[in-house]
GROMACS .gro file of C-alpha atoms in nm:
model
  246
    1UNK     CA    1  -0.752   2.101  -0.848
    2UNK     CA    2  -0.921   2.098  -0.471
    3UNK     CA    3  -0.950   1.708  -0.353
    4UNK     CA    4  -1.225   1.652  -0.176
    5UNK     CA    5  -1.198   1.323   0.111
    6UNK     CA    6  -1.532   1.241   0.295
    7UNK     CA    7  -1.420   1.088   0.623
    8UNK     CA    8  -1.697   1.189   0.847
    9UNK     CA    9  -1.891   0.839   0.940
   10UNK     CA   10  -1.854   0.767   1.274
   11UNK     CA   11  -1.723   0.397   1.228
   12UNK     CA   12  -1.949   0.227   1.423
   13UNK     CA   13  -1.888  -0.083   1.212
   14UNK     CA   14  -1.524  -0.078   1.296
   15UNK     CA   15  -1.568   0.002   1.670
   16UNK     CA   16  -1.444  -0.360   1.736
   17UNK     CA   17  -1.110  -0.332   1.586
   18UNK     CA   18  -1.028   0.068   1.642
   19UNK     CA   19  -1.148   0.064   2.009
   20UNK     CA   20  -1.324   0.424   1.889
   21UNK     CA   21  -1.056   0.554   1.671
   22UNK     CA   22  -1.101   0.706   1.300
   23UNK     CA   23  -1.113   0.376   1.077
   24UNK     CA   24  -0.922   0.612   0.827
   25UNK     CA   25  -0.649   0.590   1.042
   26UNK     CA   26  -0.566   0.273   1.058
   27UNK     CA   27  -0.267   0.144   0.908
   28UNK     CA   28  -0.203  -0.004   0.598
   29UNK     CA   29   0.190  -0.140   0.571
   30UNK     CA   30   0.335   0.201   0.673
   31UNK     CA   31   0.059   0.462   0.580
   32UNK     CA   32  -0.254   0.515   0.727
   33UNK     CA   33  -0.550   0.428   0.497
   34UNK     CA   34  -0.607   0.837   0.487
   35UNK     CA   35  -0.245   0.935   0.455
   36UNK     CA   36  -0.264   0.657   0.149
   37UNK     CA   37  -0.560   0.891   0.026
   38UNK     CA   38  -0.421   1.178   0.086
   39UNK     CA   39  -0.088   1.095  -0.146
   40UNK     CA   40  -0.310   0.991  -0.383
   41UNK     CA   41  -0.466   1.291  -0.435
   42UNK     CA   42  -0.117   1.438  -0.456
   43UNK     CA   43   0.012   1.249  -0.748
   44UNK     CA   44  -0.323   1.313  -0.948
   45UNK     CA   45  -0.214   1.677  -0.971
   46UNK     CA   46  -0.422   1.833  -0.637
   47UNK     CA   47  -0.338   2.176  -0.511
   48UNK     CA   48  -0.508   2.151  -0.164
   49UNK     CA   49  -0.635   1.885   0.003
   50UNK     CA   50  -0.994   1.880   0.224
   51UNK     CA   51  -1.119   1.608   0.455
   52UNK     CA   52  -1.421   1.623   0.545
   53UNK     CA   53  -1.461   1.497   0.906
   54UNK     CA   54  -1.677   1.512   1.210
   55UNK     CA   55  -1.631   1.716   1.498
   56UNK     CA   56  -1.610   1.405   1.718
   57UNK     CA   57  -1.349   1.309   1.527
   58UNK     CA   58  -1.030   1.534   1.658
   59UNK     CA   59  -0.763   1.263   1.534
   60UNK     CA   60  -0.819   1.319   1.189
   61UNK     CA   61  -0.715   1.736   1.229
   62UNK     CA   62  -0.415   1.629   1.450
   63UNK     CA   63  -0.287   1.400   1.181
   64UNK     CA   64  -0.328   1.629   0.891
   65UNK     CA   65  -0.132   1.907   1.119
   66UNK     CA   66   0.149   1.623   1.157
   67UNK     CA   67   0.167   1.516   0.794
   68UNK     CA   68   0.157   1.911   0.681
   69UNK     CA   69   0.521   1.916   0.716
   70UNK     CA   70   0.600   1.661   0.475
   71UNK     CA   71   0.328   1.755   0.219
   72UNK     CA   72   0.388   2.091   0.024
   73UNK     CA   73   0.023   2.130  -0.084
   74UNK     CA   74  -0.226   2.267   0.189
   75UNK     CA   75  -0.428   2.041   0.407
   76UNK     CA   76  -0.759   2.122   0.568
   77UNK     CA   77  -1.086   2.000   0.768
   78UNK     CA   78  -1.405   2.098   0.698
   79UNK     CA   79  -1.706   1.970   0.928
   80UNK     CA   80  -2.014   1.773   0.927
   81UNK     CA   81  -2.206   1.907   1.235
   82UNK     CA   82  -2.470   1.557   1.172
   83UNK     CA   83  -2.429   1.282   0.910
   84UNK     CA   84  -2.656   1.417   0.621
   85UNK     CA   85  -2.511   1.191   0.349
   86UNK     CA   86  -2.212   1.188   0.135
   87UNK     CA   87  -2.395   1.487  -0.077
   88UNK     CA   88  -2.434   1.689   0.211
   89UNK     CA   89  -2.088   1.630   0.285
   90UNK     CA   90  -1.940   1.764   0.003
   91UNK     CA   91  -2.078   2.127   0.029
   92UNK     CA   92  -1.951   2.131   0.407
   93UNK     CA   93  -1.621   2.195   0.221
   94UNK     CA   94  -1.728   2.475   0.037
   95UNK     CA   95  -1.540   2.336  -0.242
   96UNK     CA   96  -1.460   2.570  -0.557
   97UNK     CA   97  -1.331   2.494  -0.928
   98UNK     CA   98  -1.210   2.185  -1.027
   99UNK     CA   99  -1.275   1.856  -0.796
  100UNK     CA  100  -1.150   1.494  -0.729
  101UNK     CA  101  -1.370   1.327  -0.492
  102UNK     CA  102  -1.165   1.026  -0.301
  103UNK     CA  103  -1.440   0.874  -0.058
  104UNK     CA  104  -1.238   0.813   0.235
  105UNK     CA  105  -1.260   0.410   0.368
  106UNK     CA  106  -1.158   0.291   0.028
  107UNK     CA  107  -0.787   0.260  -0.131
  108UNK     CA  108  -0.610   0.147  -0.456
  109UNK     CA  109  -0.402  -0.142  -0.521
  110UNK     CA  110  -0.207  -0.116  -0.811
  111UNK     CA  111  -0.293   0.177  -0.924
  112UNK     CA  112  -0.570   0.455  -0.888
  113UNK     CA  113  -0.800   0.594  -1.189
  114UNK     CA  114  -0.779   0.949  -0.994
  115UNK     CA  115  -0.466   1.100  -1.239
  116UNK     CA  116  -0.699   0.989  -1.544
  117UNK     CA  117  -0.999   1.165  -1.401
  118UNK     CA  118  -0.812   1.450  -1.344
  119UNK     CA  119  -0.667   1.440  -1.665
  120UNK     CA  120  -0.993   1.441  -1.839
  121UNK     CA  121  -1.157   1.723  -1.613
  122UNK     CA  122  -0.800   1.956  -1.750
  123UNK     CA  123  -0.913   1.880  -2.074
  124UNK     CA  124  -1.254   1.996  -2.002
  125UNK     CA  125  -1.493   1.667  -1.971
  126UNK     CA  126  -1.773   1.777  -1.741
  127UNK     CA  127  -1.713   1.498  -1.468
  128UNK     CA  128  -1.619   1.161  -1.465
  129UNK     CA  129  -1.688   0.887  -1.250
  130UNK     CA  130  -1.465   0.542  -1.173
  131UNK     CA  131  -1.664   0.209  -1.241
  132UNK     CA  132  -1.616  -0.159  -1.225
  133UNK     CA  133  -1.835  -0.441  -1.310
  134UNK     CA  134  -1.933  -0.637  -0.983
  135UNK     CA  135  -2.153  -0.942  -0.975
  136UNK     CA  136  -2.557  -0.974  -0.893
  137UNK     CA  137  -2.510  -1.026  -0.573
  138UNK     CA  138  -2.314  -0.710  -0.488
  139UNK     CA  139  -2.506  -0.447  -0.696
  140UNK     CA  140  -2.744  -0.380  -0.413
  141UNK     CA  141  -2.420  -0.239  -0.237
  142UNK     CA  142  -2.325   0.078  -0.488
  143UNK     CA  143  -2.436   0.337  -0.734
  144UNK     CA  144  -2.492   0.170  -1.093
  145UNK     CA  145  -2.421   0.352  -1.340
  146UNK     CA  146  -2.623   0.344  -1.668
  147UNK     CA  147  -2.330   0.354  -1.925
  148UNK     CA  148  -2.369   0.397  -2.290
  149UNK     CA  149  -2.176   0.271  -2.563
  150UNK     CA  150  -1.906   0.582  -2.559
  151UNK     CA  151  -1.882   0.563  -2.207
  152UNK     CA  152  -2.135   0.838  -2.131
  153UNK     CA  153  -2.321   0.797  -1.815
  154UNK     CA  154  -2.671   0.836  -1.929
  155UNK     CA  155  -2.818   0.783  -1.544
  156UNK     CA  156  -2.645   0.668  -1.171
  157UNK     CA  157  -2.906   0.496  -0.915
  158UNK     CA  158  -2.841   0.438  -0.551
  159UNK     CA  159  -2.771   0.074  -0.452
  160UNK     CA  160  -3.060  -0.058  -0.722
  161UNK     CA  161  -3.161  -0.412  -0.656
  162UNK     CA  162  -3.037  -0.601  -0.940
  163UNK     CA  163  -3.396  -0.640  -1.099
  164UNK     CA  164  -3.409  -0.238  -1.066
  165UNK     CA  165  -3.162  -0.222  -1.338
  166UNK     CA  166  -2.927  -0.409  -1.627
  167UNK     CA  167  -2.610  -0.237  -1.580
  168UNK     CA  168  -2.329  -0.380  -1.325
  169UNK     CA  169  -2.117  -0.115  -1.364
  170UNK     CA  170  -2.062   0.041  -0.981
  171UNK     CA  171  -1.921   0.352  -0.875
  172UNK     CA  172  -1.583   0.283  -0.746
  173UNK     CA  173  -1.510   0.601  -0.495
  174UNK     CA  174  -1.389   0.830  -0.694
  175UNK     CA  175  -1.500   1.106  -0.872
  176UNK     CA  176  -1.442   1.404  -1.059
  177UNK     CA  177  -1.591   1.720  -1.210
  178UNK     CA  178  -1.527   2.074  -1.365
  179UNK     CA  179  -1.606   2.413  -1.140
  180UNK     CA  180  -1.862   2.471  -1.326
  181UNK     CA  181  -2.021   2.141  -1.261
  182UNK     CA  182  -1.985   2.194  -0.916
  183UNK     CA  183  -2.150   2.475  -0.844
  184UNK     CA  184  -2.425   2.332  -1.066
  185UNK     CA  185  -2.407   2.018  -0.822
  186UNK     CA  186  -2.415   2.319  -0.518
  187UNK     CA  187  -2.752   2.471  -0.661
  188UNK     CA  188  -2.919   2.110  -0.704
  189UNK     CA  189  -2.784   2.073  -0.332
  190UNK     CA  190  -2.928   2.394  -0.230
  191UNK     CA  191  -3.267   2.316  -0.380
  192UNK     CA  192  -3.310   1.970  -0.215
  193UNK     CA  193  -3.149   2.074   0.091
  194UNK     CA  194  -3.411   2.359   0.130
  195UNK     CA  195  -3.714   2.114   0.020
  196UNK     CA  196  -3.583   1.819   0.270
  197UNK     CA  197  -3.399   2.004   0.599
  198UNK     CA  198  -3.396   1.626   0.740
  199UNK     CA  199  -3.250   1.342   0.600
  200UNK     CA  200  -2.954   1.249   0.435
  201UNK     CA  201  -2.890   1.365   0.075
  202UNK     CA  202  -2.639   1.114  -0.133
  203UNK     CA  203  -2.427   1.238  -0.390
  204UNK     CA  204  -2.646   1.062  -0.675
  205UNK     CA  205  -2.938   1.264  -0.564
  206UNK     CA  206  -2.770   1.595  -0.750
  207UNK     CA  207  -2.602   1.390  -1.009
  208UNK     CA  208  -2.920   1.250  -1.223
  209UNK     CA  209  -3.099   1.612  -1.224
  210UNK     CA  210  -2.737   1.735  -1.312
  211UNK     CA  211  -2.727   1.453  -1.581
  212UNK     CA  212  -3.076   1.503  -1.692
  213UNK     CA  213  -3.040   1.867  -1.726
  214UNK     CA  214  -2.738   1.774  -1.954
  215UNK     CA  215  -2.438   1.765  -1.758
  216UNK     CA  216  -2.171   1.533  -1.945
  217UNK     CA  217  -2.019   1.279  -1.736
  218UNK     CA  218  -1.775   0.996  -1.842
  219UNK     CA  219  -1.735   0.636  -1.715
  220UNK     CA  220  -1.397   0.553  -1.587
  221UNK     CA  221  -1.364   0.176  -1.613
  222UNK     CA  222  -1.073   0.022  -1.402
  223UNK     CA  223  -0.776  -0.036  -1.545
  224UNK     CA  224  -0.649  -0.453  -1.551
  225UNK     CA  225  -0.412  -0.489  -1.253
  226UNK     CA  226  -0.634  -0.179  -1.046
  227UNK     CA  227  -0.824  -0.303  -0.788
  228UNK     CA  228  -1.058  -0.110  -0.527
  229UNK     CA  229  -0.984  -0.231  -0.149
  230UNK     CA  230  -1.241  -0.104   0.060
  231UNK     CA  231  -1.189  -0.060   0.440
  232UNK     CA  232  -1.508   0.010   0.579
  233UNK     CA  233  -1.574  -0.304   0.746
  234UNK     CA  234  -1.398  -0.570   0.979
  235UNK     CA  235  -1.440  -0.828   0.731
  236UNK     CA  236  -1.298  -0.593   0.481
  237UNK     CA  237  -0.994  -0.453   0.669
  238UNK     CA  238  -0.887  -0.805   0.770
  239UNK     CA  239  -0.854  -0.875   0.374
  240UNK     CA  240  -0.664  -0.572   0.306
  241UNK     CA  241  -0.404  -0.653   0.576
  242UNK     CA  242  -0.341  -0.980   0.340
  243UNK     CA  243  -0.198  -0.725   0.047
  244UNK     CA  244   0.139  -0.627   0.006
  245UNK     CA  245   0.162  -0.287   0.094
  246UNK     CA  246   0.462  -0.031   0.049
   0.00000   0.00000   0.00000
């Protein structure tokens, strides 16, 4: 299984407290929030790893080519010439067959849902995506899935005001889907990409016409004692600092 890491935002957010570094390489305990990504993937079963960066971004090749010795699995960059959007970002990699998604400012305490989702994509699932509940007041900051009483995912809209929609379950970075799914994913990309040349392109604008055109995906809920920790922001970094990490 390829794992896929999107890590090409710029950071401007953090630019206060990396001075201009890659916010994926700041640490967390002893890791750096990537290299905690990274290992992730590795004990959900991957076979390669691919981070998706920007060329103004040089750090992030330089640490992959230092952490290569340790890691037996092959690590790579692909590039994002211009932030198009998490979907866009995706086919940079060229990615083939099986896929685990692991959006790259966000880490697991306690657990990660990836060796689940992988599990279910061996089995032959279609794709699955990781959810949580969140409040009102947050659902304006994710993808809702629309989840049915089996746990198929009947629809996905992006950040939804919470009038927009009755669900509160959010996507929770990570994802995963079957190679046939993906290149399914690649032609929706292909389509949109050729209709809209400018713009960004999120990852839920191929999943619902993937999911309307029948595509089975699964919800993934969190399991008690998992919990997301996002790193994208100040605010949030400062708050994972306050966790006990190994």
């Amino acid at each position: 299984m390829l794992a896929l890491i999107p890590a090409a935002g710029l950071g401007t957010r953090m630019a206060a407290v990396t001075g201009g570094a890659p916010k994926e390489l700041l640490p967390l305990g002893r890791r750096a929030v990537l290299r905690r990504i990274v290992d992730e993937a590795i004990a959900a079963g991957a076979d390669e790893v691919v981070v998706v960066s920007s060329p103004k971004k040089p750090q992030i090749e330089a640490a992959l080519a230092d952490w290569q010795s340790e890691i037996q699995i092959p690590l790579r960059v692909a590039y994002q010439q211009s932030p198009r959007g998490l979907g866009d970002a995706i086919f940079c990699a060229e990615p083939e067959g099986d896929t685990l998604i692991l959006l790259g400012d966000c880490v697991y305490d306690g657990g990660s849902p990836s060796d689940r989702m992988a599990t279910l994509v061996y089995r032959g699932i279609d794709g699955c995506i990781a959810v949580e509940t969140v409040p009102d007041e947050e659902v304006s900051r994710y993808g809702i899935c629309q989840v049915d009483e089996m746990g198929g995912i009947r629809d996905i809209l992006e950040k939804p005001q919470p009038h927009e929609t009755t669900s509160r379950w959010a996507v929770a970075a990570r994802y995963a889907f079957t190679g046939p799914v993906m290149d399914h994913l690649g032609e929706i990309f292909s389509q949109i990409s050729a209709a809209r040349p400018v713009g960004e392109i999120s990852l839920t604008d191929l999943l619902r016409p993937a999911i309307q055109s029948g595509v089975d995906l699964k919800a993934v809920a969190l399991q008690p004692g998992q919990a997301r920790v996002d790193c994208g922001t100040p605010e949030e970094y400062a708050q994972a600092l306050r966790l006990s990490w190994s």
